[in-house]
C-alpha cells in the first residue's frame, strides 16, 4: 500500500462522510426539537434517491442533461421535504405525548409502509441514475485520478454543515429551533406556534435526508435495502457524535467513513504469517470506533445526557404469582400444545403452525424480559435470534454435529453475542438503547450477508435437518416445546427472583436503585445476556424448523415482529407476550403471507395500534373496560 | 457531643462550575447519633455538597471520609453499600412493587444477594422488611402497591428503605418537602427517635426552619459556597453573619410579605 492510495481512500472517505452526515444531521435536528427518533429517516434518504433517478431523465429531456440532473436533485429534496411535512401533520402530531416506545414503533411502521410503497411504485429491480454532467472527469492528485464527483461530494458535507450552522445561529427559525432543543416547554410557554415549528423542522430534516439520497445518484443505484442500511449507519453516527449535535454528526460521520476507507486502503495485510483482508473488516471497524467512543463518552462526542424521561402511561400493578385458576389454565394450554402431534393425523399443517407459534413464544418472551421488567425496548433482538440460528445451522451442516449439540452451539453463539453487545447497550437507556440495539442487529445482519465462507452469503445455509428422533414433524415439535417451556420457566423464575426484582427496581427508579446499592448496569447486562441466550435457542429451533437460514429471516423485520408480539399481548403481563406471539403468528400465516405487501400491512397494523391506544395497549384496554 | 471518630468528615471540599465557585473549602464532621442540618439560602451550595457526599458529583478538591475511610468520588451504589442510606427531595420508590417488596428489595441489595436468578425473592428478608415497616409506622400498608400511596407515606417508605442496610449515616435531602405541617413534625420526630435508637448520624438539608430549629442537634450554614456558621441551634440563630446571609439588606418585615 502506498501513500497515494491512502490519500485516494481518504478523499473517498470524505465523500462517504458527506452522505452519512446528511442523514445523521436530519435525524439529530428532528430529535432535538420533537424528541422523536425517526426510524423512517433512512426511507426518506431512499426516496430521495428513487425520486432523483426518476426525475433526472425526464427533466433532462426538457431542460438538457445538466439542468435535468441538478434539477432532479433539488426536486427530490423538495418532494421528500413536502412528504415529511405531510407525515408530521398526519401522524407525528398525534403521538408527541405517547410513550417513547410507541413513537419509535409508529415511525418504524412508517418505514415499513414507505418500503412497500417504493416496491409498489418502482418495482424490485435496482435503478441506475445518470452520471453527473460536468463532473465526469477526474483530477490528478499525486499520480492518482480522483473522480470529480467524489471531490464534489466530499465538499457537500462541510458546505451543508456551514449552511446549517448559519441558519441555526443567524435566523429567527434557527433561534427557535435551538431554543426548542434546549427547553421545549419554555418555547411553548412563550407563545411560539409549536405546531408550525415542528412541521418545519421535520420537513427540513427529511428534506436534508432526501437531498443526501439524491446526491448519491451518480454513485450507487437506487435499491430497496437502502432504507435500513442507511438507518443503521446513521444511528451509529448519531450515537458516536451525540444525539442533537450537528457538528458531532459531521465529526462522527467523518470518523466512521475514514476508518472504513482506511480498512479498504490497507487491503490484504500480512501479520505474523497470517493474511487478513482488511477491507472485509470495515463493519468491525465501525463497531470498534463506536465502542471506544462509548466507553470514553457514554453520550457521544458532543452529546449531553438526556434528562430522565418522565414516566408516561400508568404504573403497572405489582406482579403476582399465578393463582389456582391461572395454574389450571397454564396446565390446560400446555396439555393442548403437547397434544398437537395428535391433531397432525387430521391436519398435517397443525404441527407446522404450532411449531412456529412455540418458537415465536420463546422469542417474544425473551424480548419481554428486557421490555417489560427491564423497561428497555430493544429494536435489535433479531441479532441473537440470528446468531442462534446461524450457529446451529453451521454446527449441524458444516461441522455435522448431532441435533442437540448443534442447538447448544447456536445457544452459546447467541449468548456470546449478547454478552458482548449487551455490555455496550446497557450503558444507555431509552432511545439511545433502541438505536444501539438496532445498529448491532444491522451489523449481525451484514456479517451474515457478507461472510460467505461461513454464512453462505445472501443464500444462507441449507439442509439444516435434525437427526432422529427429531426428524419427524412431531419429534421436532415436541423437542421445541420442551425447550420453550424450559425457557419460559426460567424466565418466570428469574422475574420473581432477586435479579428480576432488581431489574424492575432499576426501571421504576434508577436513582433509588443506585442509592440502595444495586449495580444497575450489571443487573441489566445479566438480563440482556439471559434474554439473548434464550432468543438464540428460539433461533436455533427456527433453523431446524425451516431447514435453512438466510439473512432475510434475521432482518430488522424480525426484531419488529417481536416488539409487536409483546405489545399486542401487553408489556405489563408475563403471559401477554405468549398470547401476542400466538396471535401475530396466526395473523401472519393466514392474512399477510397472501400479499407481497405484507410488510406494509404490518406497518398499517402497528400504526392502527399506536393511534388507537396512544397510552399503550394495556392502558387502553383498561380505559375501555372502565368506561362501559 | 460524642468525641469518638466522626461518622462523616468532609474537609476543604471545593467545586467549580465554570467561573462560579459552588463550594469553596467547606469542612465539617458529624458524630454518631447526631442530627445535623445543612442550611443556606438558594444557591449556597447545599445540593452540591450533598451530592458530593453521596457520590453523584466529584469534587475538584477536598476529601470525604466515612468512618475514617476515604470515599471521595466513589459511585453512589458503592457508597450505599458502605453503610450510607439516603432519601431524596422528591421521594422515589419502586412504584410497581408492593410496600413490602420495596423494603425487601433494599434488604436484598444491602446483603449483596441481587444476582440470584432462581430463589423466589418474596421469601427473602420478609420478616426483617416487616420489622422495618413497623418502625416507620408503615406496617399496615405492607401489601399495598407503592404507586397508590399518599405522598407522606411514600416518604416514610423511602425512609424504611434507606434504613435497610443498617446504615451508620443517613443523608436526607429535604426530608419534609411536600408535606403538610402536621406530617412534617411527625416525620422529623420519627427521624429523631431513629437516630437515638440506632445511634444513627443524619445529615439533612431543609428549607423549613421550624424543622431545623426545633429538632437539629447542630446546624451548618453555607452561603455562596462558603461555610459561614457551624454550631448549636442557639448559636446559629443569633449569628449576625447568618442573618445577613439570609436577609441581605432587606428588613425582616419586608421579606415576609408575599
CSV table of C-alpha atoms in Angstrom, one decimal, chain A residues 344-508:
chain,number,residue,atom,x,y,z
A,344,UNK,CA,-51.5,-33.8,12.9
A,345,UNK,CA,-53.3,-37.0,12.0
A,346,UNK,CA,-56.3,-34.8,11.0
A,347,UNK,CA,-54.4,-31.8,9.5
A,348,UNK,CA,-50.8,-32.2,8.6
A,349,UNK,CA,-50.4,-28.5,8.8
A,350,UNK,CA,-51.3,-28.2,12.5
A,351,UNK,CA,-47.9,-29.3,13.9
A,352,UNK,CA,-46.1,-26.9,11.5
A,353,UNK,CA,-48.1,-23.9,12.5
A,354,UNK,CA,-47.9,-24.9,16.2
A,355,UNK,CA,-44.1,-25.2,15.9
A,356,UNK,CA,-44.0,-21.6,14.5
A,357,UNK,CA,-46.1,-20.5,17.5
A,358,UNK,CA,-43.9,-22.2,20.0
A,359,UNK,CA,-40.7,-20.7,18.6
A,360,UNK,CA,-42.3,-17.2,18.4
A,361,UNK,CA,-43.4,-17.6,22.1
A,362,UNK,CA,-39.8,-18.2,23.2
A,363,UNK,CA,-38.6,-15.3,21.0
A,364,UNK,CA,-41.2,-12.9,22.3
A,365,UNK,CA,-40.9,-14.0,26.0
A,366,UNK,CA,-37.1,-13.4,25.9
A,367,UNK,CA,-37.6,-9.9,24.4
A,368,UNK,CA,-40.2,-9.2,27.0
A,369,UNK,CA,-37.7,-9.7,29.8
A,370,UNK,CA,-35.9,-6.6,28.6
A,371,UNK,CA,-39.0,-4.6,27.6
A,372,UNK,CA,-41.3,-5.4,30.5
A,373,UNK,CA,-39.4,-5.8,33.7
A,374,UNK,CA,-36.3,-4.2,32.2
A,375,UNK,CA,-38.1,-1.2,30.6
A,376,UNK,CA,-35.6,-1.4,27.8
A,377,UNK,CA,-37.1,-1.5,24.3
A,378,UNK,CA,-34.6,-3.5,22.1
A,379,UNK,CA,-35.0,-2.9,18.4
A,380,UNK,CA,-32.4,-5.5,17.6
A,381,UNK,CA,-33.5,-8.7,19.2
A,382,UNK,CA,-33.2,-10.4,15.8
A,383,UNK,CA,-29.4,-10.3,16.2
A,384,UNK,CA,-29.5,-13.0,18.9
A,385,UNK,CA,-32.2,-15.0,17.0
A,386,UNK,CA,-29.8,-14.8,14.0
A,387,UNK,CA,-26.7,-15.8,16.0
A,388,UNK,CA,-28.5,-18.8,17.4
A,389,UNK,CA,-29.9,-19.8,14.0
A,390,UNK,CA,-26.6,-19.4,12.2
A,391,UNK,CA,-24.6,-21.1,15.0
A,392,UNK,CA,-27.0,-24.0,15.0
A,393,UNK,CA,-27.1,-24.3,11.2
A,394,UNK,CA,-23.3,-24.1,10.8
A,395,UNK,CA,-22.8,-26.7,13.6
A,396,UNK,CA,-25.4,-29.0,12.0
A,397,UNK,CA,-24.3,-28.8,8.4
A,398,UNK,CA,-20.6,-27.9,8.2
A,399,UNK,CA,-19.5,-29.5,11.4
A,400,UNK,CA,-22.0,-32.3,11.2
A,401,UNK,CA,-22.8,-32.2,14.9
A,402,UNK,CA,-25.9,-34.1,16.3
A,403,UNK,CA,-29.0,-32.1,16.7
A,404,UNK,CA,-28.9,-31.3,20.5
A,405,UNK,CA,-25.2,-30.4,20.3
A,406,UNK,CA,-25.8,-28.2,17.2
A,407,UNK,CA,-28.6,-26.3,19.1
A,408,UNK,CA,-26.1,-26.0,22.0
A,409,UNK,CA,-23.6,-24.4,19.7
A,410,UNK,CA,-26.2,-21.9,18.5
A,411,UNK,CA,-27.3,-21.0,22.0
A,412,UNK,CA,-23.6,-20.4,23.0
A,413,UNK,CA,-23.1,-18.2,19.9
A,414,UNK,CA,-26.1,-16.1,20.7
A,415,UNK,CA,-25.1,-15.9,24.4
A,416,UNK,CA,-21.6,-14.7,23.5
A,417,UNK,CA,-23.0,-12.1,21.1
A,418,UNK,CA,-25.5,-10.9,23.8
A,419,UNK,CA,-22.7,-10.6,26.4
A,420,UNK,CA,-20.5,-8.6,24.0
A,421,UNK,CA,-23.2,-6.3,22.6
A,422,UNK,CA,-25.0,-6.1,25.9
A,423,UNK,CA,-22.0,-4.6,27.6
A,424,UNK,CA,-22.4,-1.5,25.4
A,425,UNK,CA,-26.1,-1.4,25.2
A,426,UNK,CA,-26.8,-1.4,29.0
A,427,UNK,CA,-24.7,1.8,29.3
A,428,UNK,CA,-27.5,3.6,27.6
A,429,UNK,CA,-31.3,4.0,28.1
A,430,UNK,CA,-34.4,5.0,26.2
A,431,UNK,CA,-33.9,5.9,22.6
A,432,UNK,CA,-30.2,5.5,22.8
A,433,UNK,CA,-30.7,1.9,23.8
A,434,UNK,CA,-33.1,1.3,21.0
A,435,UNK,CA,-30.7,2.8,18.4
A,436,UNK,CA,-27.7,0.9,19.6
A,437,UNK,CA,-29.5,-2.4,19.7
A,438,UNK,CA,-30.8,-1.8,16.2
A,439,UNK,CA,-27.3,-0.9,15.0
A,440,UNK,CA,-25.9,-4.1,16.4
A,441,UNK,CA,-28.6,-6.1,14.7
A,442,UNK,CA,-27.7,-4.4,11.4
A,443,UNK,CA,-24.0,-5.4,12.0
A,444,UNK,CA,-25.0,-9.1,12.6
A,445,UNK,CA,-27.2,-9.0,9.5
A,446,UNK,CA,-24.4,-7.5,7.4
A,447,UNK,CA,-22.0,-10.1,8.6
A,448,UNK,CA,-24.4,-12.9,7.7
A,449,UNK,CA,-24.8,-11.2,4.3
A,450,UNK,CA,-21.1,-10.8,3.6
A,451,UNK,CA,-19.1,-13.6,5.3
A,452,UNK,CA,-19.9,-16.1,2.5
A,453,UNK,CA,-17.5,-18.8,3.5
A,454,UNK,CA,-19.3,-19.3,6.8
A,455,UNK,CA,-22.8,-18.0,6.4
A,456,UNK,CA,-23.4,-18.7,2.7
A,457,UNK,CA,-24.0,-15.0,2.0
A,458,UNK,CA,-27.4,-13.9,0.7
A,459,UNK,CA,-28.5,-17.5,0.1
A,460,UNK,CA,-27.8,-18.6,3.6
A,461,UNK,CA,-27.2,-22.2,4.8
A,462,UNK,CA,-29.3,-25.0,3.6
A,463,UNK,CA,-30.1,-28.6,4.6
A,464,UNK,CA,-30.3,-27.9,8.3
A,465,UNK,CA,-32.4,-31.0,9.1
A,466,UNK,CA,-32.5,-32.6,12.6
A,467,UNK,CA,-31.5,-36.2,13.1
A,468,UNK,CA,-33.7,-39.0,14.6
A,469,UNK,CA,-35.7,-38.9,16.7
A,470,UNK,CA,-36.3,-35.2,15.9
A,471,UNK,CA,-36.6,-35.7,12.2
A,472,UNK,CA,-40.4,-36.2,12.2
A,473,UNK,CA,-42.6,-33.2,12.4
A,474,UNK,CA,-43.9,-34.4,15.7
A,475,UNK,CA,-40.5,-35.2,17.1
A,476,UNK,CA,-39.0,-31.8,16.4
A,477,UNK,CA,-42.2,-30.1,17.6
A,478,UNK,CA,-42.2,-31.9,21.0
A,479,UNK,CA,-38.5,-31.1,21.4
A,480,UNK,CA,-39.1,-27.4,20.6
A,481,UNK,CA,-42.0,-27.4,23.0
A,482,UNK,CA,-39.8,-28.8,25.7
A,483,UNK,CA,-37.0,-26.2,25.1
A,484,UNK,CA,-39.6,-23.4,25.0
A,485,UNK,CA,-41.3,-24.5,28.2
A,486,UNK,CA,-37.9,-24.8,29.9
A,487,UNK,CA,-37.0,-21.3,28.8
A,488,UNK,CA,-40.3,-19.8,29.9
A,489,UNK,CA,-40.0,-21.4,33.3
A,490,UNK,CA,-36.5,-20.0,33.7
A,491,UNK,CA,-37.7,-16.5,32.6
A,492,UNK,CA,-40.6,-16.7,35.1
A,493,UNK,CA,-38.4,-17.8,38.0
A,494,UNK,CA,-36.0,-15.0,37.1
A,495,UNK,CA,-38.6,-12.3,37.1
A,496,UNK,CA,-39.7,-13.3,40.7
A,497,UNK,CA,-36.1,-13.8,41.8
A,498,UNK,CA,-33.9,-11.0,43.3
A,499,UNK,CA,-32.4,-10.3,39.8
A,500,UNK,CA,-35.9,-9.8,38.3
A,501,UNK,CA,-36.9,-7.6,41.3
A,502,UNK,CA,-33.7,-5.5,40.8
A,503,UNK,CA,-34.4,-5.2,37.1
A,504,UNK,CA,-37.9,-3.8,37.9
A,505,UNK,CA,-36.5,-1.6,40.6
A,506,UNK,CA,-34.0,0.0,38.1
A,507,UNK,CA,-36.8,0.6,35.7
A,508,UNK,CA,-39.1,2.2,38.3
